[in-house]
């Protein structure tokens, strides 16, 4: 084990979500992360939502650590549908989500995964490769932050640690924002106490 591995342990299990016909996933082609995480849930054409959701439930429950969901395309909408409608005991195991290139709002293919327009119950980042404006409705509906995801990395395959660092930064921002809100609403919660 290298010293870098010892310093930055894997804090989370990575569950990847992609359609069968999508080819190499965006996180692999653009960021050089592995093609699949610790577990991988495939969206097959014609799958019933309940069957797919049961597969994601099983993957989350198998994880030996808190989970980071990494999805692309229609998988982004499927993950948000699952997060909004699954039991809290499953969703509470999710540290965050990295969502690559969700189909633009109104795309017919995402209709099976339409869900209430409420913020996701965990931090999420949308990485948009080409048309960031097309993802704005999804971002606003999910409460996600947008990152320009069209950068390319070259060289050796990068481990999932960079995905974990993105979620750590997003989580820290969410916690900071929640603390600031609490202080604004209730001054007795001031940090210096």
Coordinates of N, CA and C in Angstrom, one line a residue:
X1 N 0.8 -1.2 0.0 CA 0.0 0.0 0.0 C 0.9 1.2 0.0
X2 N 0.6 2.1 -0.9 CA 1.4 3.4 -1.0 C 1.1 4.3 0.1
X3 N 2.0 5.3 0.4 CA 1.7 6.2 1.5 C 0.5 7.1 1.1
X4 N 0.3 7.4 -0.2 CA -0.9 8.1 -0.7 C -2.2 7.4 -0.4
X5 N -2.2 6.1 -0.5 CA -3.4 5.3 -0.2 C -3.6 5.3 1.3
X6 N -2.6 5.2 2.1 CA -2.7 5.2 3.5 C -3.3 6.5 4.0
X7 N -2.9 7.6 3.4 CA -3.3 9.0 3.8 C -4.8 9.2 3.4
X8 N -5.2 8.8 2.2 CA -6.5 9.0 1.7 C -7.3 7.7 1.5
X9 N -7.8 7.2 2.6 CA -8.6 5.9 2.5 C -9.9 6.1 1.8
X10 N -10.4 5.0 1.3 CA -11.7 5.0 0.7 C -12.8 5.2 1.7
X11 N -13.4 6.4 1.8 CA -14.4 6.7 2.8 C -15.7 6.1 2.5
X12 N -16.0 6.0 1.2 CA -17.3 5.6 0.7 C -17.2 4.5 -0.3
X13 N -18.3 3.8 -0.4 CA -18.5 2.8 -1.5 C -19.1 3.6 -2.7
X14 N -18.6 3.3 -3.9 CA -19.1 3.9 -5.1 C -20.1 3.0 -5.8
X15 N -21.3 3.4 -6.1 CA -22.3 2.7 -6.9 C -22.5 3.5 -8.2
X16 N -22.2 2.9 -9.3 CA -22.4 3.5 -10.6 C -23.7 3.1 -11.2
X17 N -24.3 4.0 -12.0 CA -25.6 3.7 -12.6 C -25.4 4.2 -14.1
X18 N -25.7 3.3 -15.0 CA -25.7 3.7 -16.5 C -26.6 2.8 -17.3
X19 N -27.0 3.2 -18.4 CA -27.8 2.4 -19.3 C -26.9 1.4 -20.1
X20 N -27.4 0.3 -20.5 CA -26.6 -0.7 -21.1 C -26.1 -0.3 -22.5
X21 N -26.7 0.6 -23.2 CA -26.3 1.0 -24.5 C -25.5 2.3 -24.5
X22 N -25.0 2.7 -23.4 CA -24.3 4.0 -23.3 C -22.8 4.0 -23.6
X23 N -22.3 2.8 -23.8 CA -20.8 2.7 -24.1 C -20.0 3.0 -22.9
X24 N -18.8 3.6 -23.1 CA -18.0 3.9 -21.9 C -18.6 5.1 -21.2
X25 N -18.8 5.0 -19.9 CA -19.5 6.1 -19.2 C -18.6 7.4 -19.2
X26 N -19.3 8.5 -19.0 CA -18.7 9.8 -19.1 C -17.6 9.9 -18.0
X27 N -17.8 9.4 -16.8 CA -16.8 9.5 -15.8 C -15.5 8.8 -16.2
X28 N -15.6 7.8 -17.0 CA -14.4 7.1 -17.5 C -13.8 7.8 -18.6
X29 N -14.5 8.2 -19.6 CA -13.9 8.9 -20.8 C -13.4 10.3 -20.5
X30 N -14.1 11.0 -19.6 CA -13.6 12.4 -19.3 C -12.7 12.5 -18.1
X31 N -13.0 11.8 -17.1 CA -12.2 11.9 -15.8 C -11.3 10.8 -15.5
X32 N -11.3 9.7 -16.4 CA -10.4 8.6 -16.2 C -10.7 7.8 -14.9
X33 N -11.9 7.9 -14.4 CA -12.3 7.0 -13.3 C -12.6 5.6 -13.8
X34 N -12.6 4.6 -13.0 CA -12.9 3.3 -13.5 C -14.3 3.2 -14.1
X35 N -14.6 2.3 -15.0 CA -15.8 2.2 -15.7 C -17.0 1.8 -14.7
X36 N -16.6 1.1 -13.7 CA -17.7 0.7 -12.7 C -17.1 0.9 -11.3
X37 N -18.0 1.2 -10.4 CA -17.7 1.4 -9.0 C -17.6 0.1 -8.2
X38 N -17.7 0.1 -6.9 CA -17.7 -1.1 -6.1 C -18.9 -1.9 -6.4
X39 N -20.0 -1.3 -6.9 CA -21.2 -2.0 -7.4 C -21.7 -1.2 -8.6
X40 N -22.4 -1.9 -9.5 CA -22.9 -1.2 -10.7 C -24.3 -1.7 -11.0
X41 N -25.2 -0.7 -11.2 CA -26.6 -1.0 -11.4 C -26.9 -0.5 -12.8
X42 N -27.3 -1.5 -13.7 CA -27.6 -1.2 -15.1 C -29.0 -0.9 -15.3
X43 N -29.3 0.1 -16.1 CA -30.6 0.5 -16.6 C -30.8 -0.2 -17.9
X44 N -31.6 -1.3 -17.9 CA -31.9 -2.1 -19.2 C -33.1 -1.4 -19.8
X45 N -33.1 -1.4 -21.2 CA -34.3 -1.0 -21.9 C -35.5 -1.9 -21.5
X46 N -36.6 -1.2 -21.2 CA -37.8 -2.0 -20.8 C -37.9 -2.4 -19.4
X47 N -36.8 -2.2 -18.6 CA -36.9 -2.5 -17.2 C -38.0 -1.8 -16.5
X48 N -38.7 -2.5 -15.6 CA -39.7 -1.8 -14.8 C -39.0 -1.1 -13.7
X49 N -39.5 0.1 -13.3 CA -38.9 0.9 -12.3 C -38.7 0.2 -11.0
X50 N -39.7 -0.6 -10.6 CA -39.6 -1.3 -9.3 C -38.5 -2.3 -9.3
X51 N -38.3 -3.0 -10.4 CA -37.2 -4.0 -10.5 C -35.9 -3.3 -10.4
X52 N -35.7 -2.2 -11.2 CA -34.5 -1.4 -11.1 C -34.2 -0.9 -9.7
X53 N -35.3 -0.3 -9.1 CA -35.1 0.2 -7.7 C -34.7 -0.8 -6.7
X54 N -35.3 -2.1 -6.9 CA -34.9 -3.2 -6.0 C -33.4 -3.5 -6.2
X55 N -32.9 -3.4 -7.4 CA -31.5 -3.7 -7.6 C -30.6 -2.6 -7.0
X56 N -31.0 -1.4 -7.0 CA -30.3 -0.3 -6.4 C -30.4 -0.4 -4.9
X57 N -31.6 -0.7 -4.4 CA -31.7 -1.0 -2.9 C -30.7 -2.0 -2.4
X58 N -30.7 -3.2 -3.2 CA -29.8 -4.3 -2.8 C -28.3 -3.8 -2.8
X59 N -27.9 -3.0 -3.8 CA -26.5 -2.5 -3.9 C -26.2 -1.6 -2.7
X60 N -27.2 -0.8 -2.4 CA -26.9 0.2 -1.2 C -26.8 -0.6 0.1
X61 N -27.6 -1.6 0.2 CA -27.6 -2.4 1.5 C -26.4 -3.3 1.5
X62 N -25.8 -3.7 0.4 CA -24.6 -4.5 0.3 C -23.3 -3.7 0.7
X63 N -23.4 -2.4 0.5 CA -22.2 -1.6 0.6 C -21.8 -1.6 2.1
X64 N -20.5 -1.7 2.3 CA -19.9 -1.8 3.6 C -19.6 -0.4 4.2
X65 N -19.8 0.6 3.4 CA -19.6 2.0 3.8 C -20.7 2.9 3.3
X66 N -20.7 4.1 3.7 CA -21.7 5.1 3.1 C -21.4 5.1 1.6
X67 N -22.5 5.4 0.8 CA -22.4 5.3 -0.6 C -22.4 6.7 -1.3
X68 N -21.6 6.7 -2.4 CA -21.6 7.8 -3.4 C -22.2 7.2 -4.6
X69 N -23.3 7.8 -5.1 CA -23.9 7.4 -6.4 C -23.3 8.2 -7.5
X70 N -22.9 7.5 -8.6 CA -22.3 8.1 -9.7 C -23.1 7.6 -10.9
X71 N -23.8 8.6 -11.6 CA -24.8 8.2 -12.7 C -24.5 9.1 -13.9
X72 N -25.0 8.6 -15.0 CA -25.0 9.4 -16.2 C -26.3 9.2 -17.0
X73 N -26.5 10.3 -17.8 CA -27.7 10.2 -18.7 C -29.0 10.0 -17.9
X74 N -29.8 9.0 -18.4 CA -31.1 8.7 -17.8 C -30.8 8.2 -16.4
X75 N -29.7 7.6 -16.1 CA -29.4 7.2 -14.7 C -29.5 8.3 -13.7
X76 N -29.2 9.5 -14.1 CA -29.3 10.6 -13.2 C -30.8 10.8 -12.7
X77 N -31.7 10.7 -13.7 CA -33.1 10.9 -13.3 C -33.6 9.7 -12.5
X78 N -33.1 8.5 -12.9 CA -33.4 7.3 -12.1 C -33.0 7.4 -10.7
X79 N -31.7 7.9 -10.5 CA -31.2 8.0 -9.1 C -32.0 9.0 -8.3
X80 N -32.4 10.1 -9.0 CA -33.2 11.2 -8.2 C -34.6 10.6 -7.9
X81 N -35.2 9.9 -8.8 CA -36.5 9.3 -8.5 C -36.3 8.3 -7.3
X82 N -35.3 7.5 -7.3 CA -35.1 6.5 -6.3 C -34.9 7.2 -4.9
X83 N -34.1 8.3 -4.9 CA -33.8 9.0 -3.7 C -35.0 9.7 -3.1
X84 N -35.9 10.2 -3.9 CA -37.0 10.9 -3.4 C -38.1 9.9 -3.0
X85 N -38.2 8.7 -3.4 CA -39.3 7.8 -3.1 C -38.9 6.6 -2.3
X86 N -37.7 6.4 -2.0 CA -37.2 5.2 -1.2 C -37.3 5.5 0.3
X87 N -37.4 4.4 1.0 CA -37.4 4.6 2.5 C -36.2 5.3 3.0
X88 N -36.4 6.1 4.0 CA -35.3 7.0 4.6 C -34.1 6.1 5.0
X89 N -34.4 4.9 5.5 CA -33.3 4.0 6.0 C -32.3 3.7 4.8
X90 N -32.8 3.6 3.6 CA -31.9 3.4 2.5 C -31.2 4.7 2.1
X91 N -32.0 5.7 1.9 CA -31.4 7.0 1.4 C -30.4 7.6 2.4
X92 N -30.6 7.3 3.7 CA -29.6 7.8 4.7 C -28.2 7.3 4.5
X93 N -28.1 6.2 3.8 CA -26.8 5.6 3.5 C -26.0 6.3 2.4
X94 N -26.6 7.3 1.8 CA -26.0 8.0 0.6 C -25.3 9.3 1.1
X95 N -24.0 9.4 0.8 CA -23.3 10.6 1.2 C -23.5 11.7 0.1
X96 N -23.7 11.3 -1.1 CA -23.9 12.3 -2.2 C -24.0 11.6 -3.5
X97 N -24.1 12.4 -4.5 CA -24.2 11.9 -5.9 C -23.5 12.8 -6.9
X98 N -22.8 12.2 -7.8 CA -22.2 12.9 -9.0 C -23.0 12.4 -10.2
X99 N -23.7 13.4 -10.9 CA -24.6 13.2 -11.9 C -24.1 13.8 -13.2
X100 N -23.7 12.9 -14.2 CA -23.1 13.3 -15.4 C -24.2 13.4 -16.5
X101 N -24.2 14.6 -17.2 CA -25.0 14.8 -18.4 C -26.5 14.3 -18.3
X102 N -27.3 14.7 -17.3 CA -28.7 14.3 -17.3 C -29.4 14.8 -18.6
X103 N -30.3 14.0 -19.1 CA -31.0 14.5 -20.3 C -31.8 15.8 -20.0
X104 N -31.9 16.6 -21.0 CA -32.5 17.9 -20.7 C -34.0 17.7 -20.2
X105 N -34.4 18.7 -19.5 CA -35.8 18.7 -19.0 C -36.8 18.5 -20.1
X106 N -37.7 17.7 -20.0 CA -38.8 17.4 -21.0 C -38.4 16.3 -21.9
X107 N -37.2 15.7 -21.8 CA -36.8 14.6 -22.7 C -37.7 13.4 -22.4
X108 N -38.4 12.9 -23.4 CA -39.3 11.8 -23.2 C -38.8 10.6 -22.5
X109 N -37.5 10.3 -22.7 CA -36.9 9.1 -22.1 C -36.9 9.1 -20.6
X110 N -36.9 10.2 -20.0 CA -36.8 10.3 -18.6 C -38.2 10.2 -17.9
X111 N -39.3 10.2 -18.6 CA -40.6 10.2 -18.1 C -40.9 9.1 -17.1
X112 N -40.3 7.8 -17.3 CA -40.6 6.8 -16.3 C -40.0 7.1 -14.9
X113 N -39.1 8.1 -14.9 CA -38.5 8.4 -13.6 C -38.8 9.8 -13.2
X114 N -40.0 10.3 -13.6 CA -40.5 11.6 -13.2 C -40.8 11.5 -11.7
X115 N -40.4 12.6 -10.9 CA -40.7 12.5 -9.5 C -40.9 14.0 -9.0
X116 N -41.4 14.1 -7.8 CA -41.7 15.4 -7.3 C -40.4 16.4 -7.3
X117 N -40.7 17.6 -7.6 CA -39.6 18.6 -7.7 C -39.2 19.1 -6.3
X118 N -38.5 18.2 -5.6 CA -38.0 18.6 -4.3 C -36.5 18.3 -4.3
X119 N -35.8 19.0 -3.4 CA -34.3 18.8 -3.4 C -34.0 17.4 -3.0
X120 N -32.9 16.8 -3.5 CA -32.5 15.5 -3.1 C -32.0 15.5 -1.7
X121 N -32.2 14.4 -0.9 CA -31.9 14.4 0.5 C -30.4 14.2 0.8
X122 N -29.5 14.5 -0.2 CA -28.1 14.4 0.0 C -27.4 15.4 -1.0
X123 N -26.2 15.8 -0.7 CA -25.5 16.7 -1.7 C -25.4 16.1 -3.0
X124 N -25.5 16.9 -4.1 CA -25.3 16.3 -5.4 C -24.7 17.4 -6.3
X125 N -23.8 16.9 -7.2 CA -23.2 17.7 -8.2 C -23.5 17.2 -9.6
X126 N -23.9 18.1 -10.5 CA -24.2 17.8 -11.9 C -23.0 18.2 -12.7
X127 N -22.4 17.3 -13.4 CA -21.3 17.6 -14.3 C -21.8 17.6 -15.7
X128 N -21.8 18.7 -16.4 CA -22.4 18.8 -17.7 C -21.3 19.0 -18.7
X129 N -21.3 18.1 -19.7 CA -20.2 18.0 -20.7 C -20.4 19.1 -21.8
X130 N -21.5 19.3 -22.3 CA -21.7 20.2 -23.4 C -22.6 21.4 -23.2
X131 N -23.9 21.1 -23.0 CA -24.8 22.2 -22.9 C -25.3 22.4 -21.4
X132 N -24.6 23.2 -20.6 CA -25.0 23.3 -19.2 C -26.4 23.9 -19.1
X133 N -26.8 24.8 -20.0 CA -28.1 25.4 -19.9 C -29.2 24.4 -19.9
X134 N -29.0 23.3 -20.6 CA -30.0 22.2 -20.7 C -30.3 21.5 -19.4
X135 N -29.3 21.5 -18.5 CA -29.4 20.8 -17.3 C -30.0 21.7 -16.1
X136 N -30.1 23.0 -16.4 CA -30.6 23.9 -15.3 C -31.9 23.5 -14.7
X137 N -32.9 23.1 -15.4 CA -34.2 22.7 -14.7 C -33.9 21.5 -13.8
X138 N -33.1 20.5 -14.2 CA -32.8 19.4 -13.3 C -32.1 19.8 -12.1
X139 N -31.1 20.7 -12.3 CA -30.3 21.2 -11.2 C -31.2 21.9 -10.2
X140 N -32.0 22.8 -10.6 CA -32.9 23.5 -9.7 C -33.9 22.6 -9.0
X141 N -34.4 21.6 -9.7 CA -35.3 20.6 -9.1 C -34.6 19.7 -8.1
X142 N -33.3 19.4 -8.3 CA -32.6 18.5 -7.4 C -31.9 19.2 -6.3
X143 N -31.7 20.5 -6.4 CA -30.9 21.3 -5.4 C -29.4 21.0 -5.6
X144 N -29.0 20.7 -6.8 CA -27.6 20.3 -7.1 C -26.8 21.5 -7.4
X145 N -25.5 21.4 -7.4 CA -24.6 22.4 -7.9 C -24.1 21.9 -9.2
X146 N -23.8 22.9 -10.1 CA -23.3 22.6 -11.4 C -21.8 22.7 -11.5
X147 N -21.1 21.7 -12.1 CA -19.7 21.8 -12.4 C -19.6 21.6 -13.9
X148 N -18.7 22.4 -14.5 CA -18.5 22.1 -15.9 C -17.7 20.8 -16.0
X149 N -18.3 19.8 -16.6 CA -17.7 18.5 -16.6 C -17.1 18.1 -18.0
X150 N -16.7 19.1 -18.8 CA -16.2 18.8 -20.1 C -14.7 18.7 -20.2
X151 N -14.1 18.9 -19.1 CA -12.6 18.8 -19.0 C -12.2 17.3 -19.3
X152 N -11.1 17.1 -19.9 CA -10.6 15.8 -20.1 C -9.3 15.6 -19.3
X153 N -9.2 14.4 -18.7 CA -8.0 14.0 -18.1 C -7.3 13.0 -18.9
X154 N -6.0 13.0 -18.9 CA -5.2 12.1 -19.7 C -4.3 11.3 -18.8
X155 N -3.8 10.2 -19.3 CA -2.8 9.4 -18.5 C -3.5 8.2 -17.9
X156 N -2.9 7.8 -16.8 CA -3.4 6.6 -16.1 C -4.8 6.7 -15.6
X157 N -5.5 5.6 -15.5 CA -6.8 5.6 -14.9 C -6.7 6.2 -13.5
X158 N -7.6 7.1 -13.1 CA -7.6 7.7 -11.8 C -8.5 6.9 -10.9
X159 N -8.1 6.7 -9.7 CA -9.0 6.0 -8.7 C -10.2 6.8 -8.3
X160 N -11.1 6.2 -7.6 CA -12.3 6.9 -7.2 C -12.1 7.9 -6.1
X161 N -10.9 8.1 -5.7 CA -10.6 9.1 -4.6 C -11.0 10.5 -5.0
X162 N -10.8 10.8 -6.3 CA -11.1 12.2 -6.8 C -12.6 12.4 -6.7
X163 N -13.4 11.3 -7.0 CA -14.9 11.5 -6.8 C -15.2 11.7 -5.4
X164 N -14.6 11.0 -4.5 CA -14.8 11.2 -3.0 C -14.5 12.6 -2.6
X165 N -13.4 13.1 -3.1 CA -13.0 14.5 -2.7 C -14.0 15.5 -3.2
X166 N -14.6 15.3 -4.4 CA -15.7 16.2 -4.9 C -16.9 16.2 -3.9
X167 N -17.3 15.0 -3.5 CA -18.4 14.9 -2.5 C -18.0 15.4 -1.2
X168 N -16.8 15.3 -0.7 CA -16.4 15.9 0.6 C -16.5 17.4 0.5
X169 N -16.1 18.0 -0.6 CA -16.2 19.4 -0.7 C -17.6 19.9 -0.8
X170 N -18.4 19.2 -1.5 CA -19.9 19.5 -1.6 C -20.5 19.4 -0.3
X171 N -20.2 18.3 0.5 CA -20.8 18.1 1.8 C -20.4 19.2 2.7
X172 N -19.1 19.5 2.7 CA -18.6 20.6 3.6 C -19.4 21.9 3.3
X173 N -19.6 22.2 2.0 CA -20.4 23.4 1.7 C -21.8 23.4 2.2
X174 N -22.4 22.2 2.1 CA -23.8 22.1 2.6 C -23.9 22.3 4.1
X175 N -22.9 21.7 4.8 CA -22.9 21.8 6.3 C -22.6 23.3 6.6
X176 N -21.7 23.9 6.0 CA -21.4 25.4 6.2 C -22.6 26.2 6.0
X177 N -23.4 25.9 4.9 CA -24.6 26.7 4.6 C -25.6 26.5 5.6
X178 N -25.8 25.2 6.1 CA -26.8 24.9 7.1 C -26.4 25.6 8.5
X179 N -25.1 25.6 8.8 CA -24.7 26.3 10.0 C -25.0 27.8 9.9
X180 N -24.7 28.4 8.7 CA -24.9 29.8 8.5 C -26.4 30.1 8.6
X181 N -27.3 29.3 8.1 CA -28.7 29.4 8.2 C -29.2 29.4 9.7
X182 N -28.6 28.4 10.4 CA -29.0 28.2 11.8 C -28.6 29.5 12.6
X183 N -27.5 30.0 12.3 CA -27.0 31.2 13.1 C -27.9 32.4 12.7
X184 N -28.2 32.5 11.4 CA -29.1 33.6 11.0 C -30.5 33.5 11.6
X185 N -31.0 32.3 11.8 CA -32.3 32.2 12.3 C -32.3 32.2 13.9
X186 N -31.3 31.6 14.4 CA -31.2 31.5 15.9 C -29.8 32.0 16.3
X187 N -29.6 33.3 16.6 CA -28.3 33.8 16.9 C -27.6 33.1 18.1
X188 N -28.4 32.4 19.0 CA -27.8 31.7 20.1 C -26.9 30.5 19.6
X189 N -27.0 30.1 18.4 CA -26.2 29.0 17.8 C -24.9 29.6 17.3
X190 N -24.4 30.7 17.7 CA -23.2 31.3 17.2 C -22.0 30.3 17.4
X191 N -21.1 30.3 16.4 CA -20.0 29.3 16.4 C -19.0 29.5 17.5
X192 N -18.9 30.7 18.1 CA -17.9 30.9 19.1 C -18.3 30.4 20.5
X193 N -19.5 29.9 20.6 CA -20.0 29.4 21.9 C -19.4 28.1 22.3

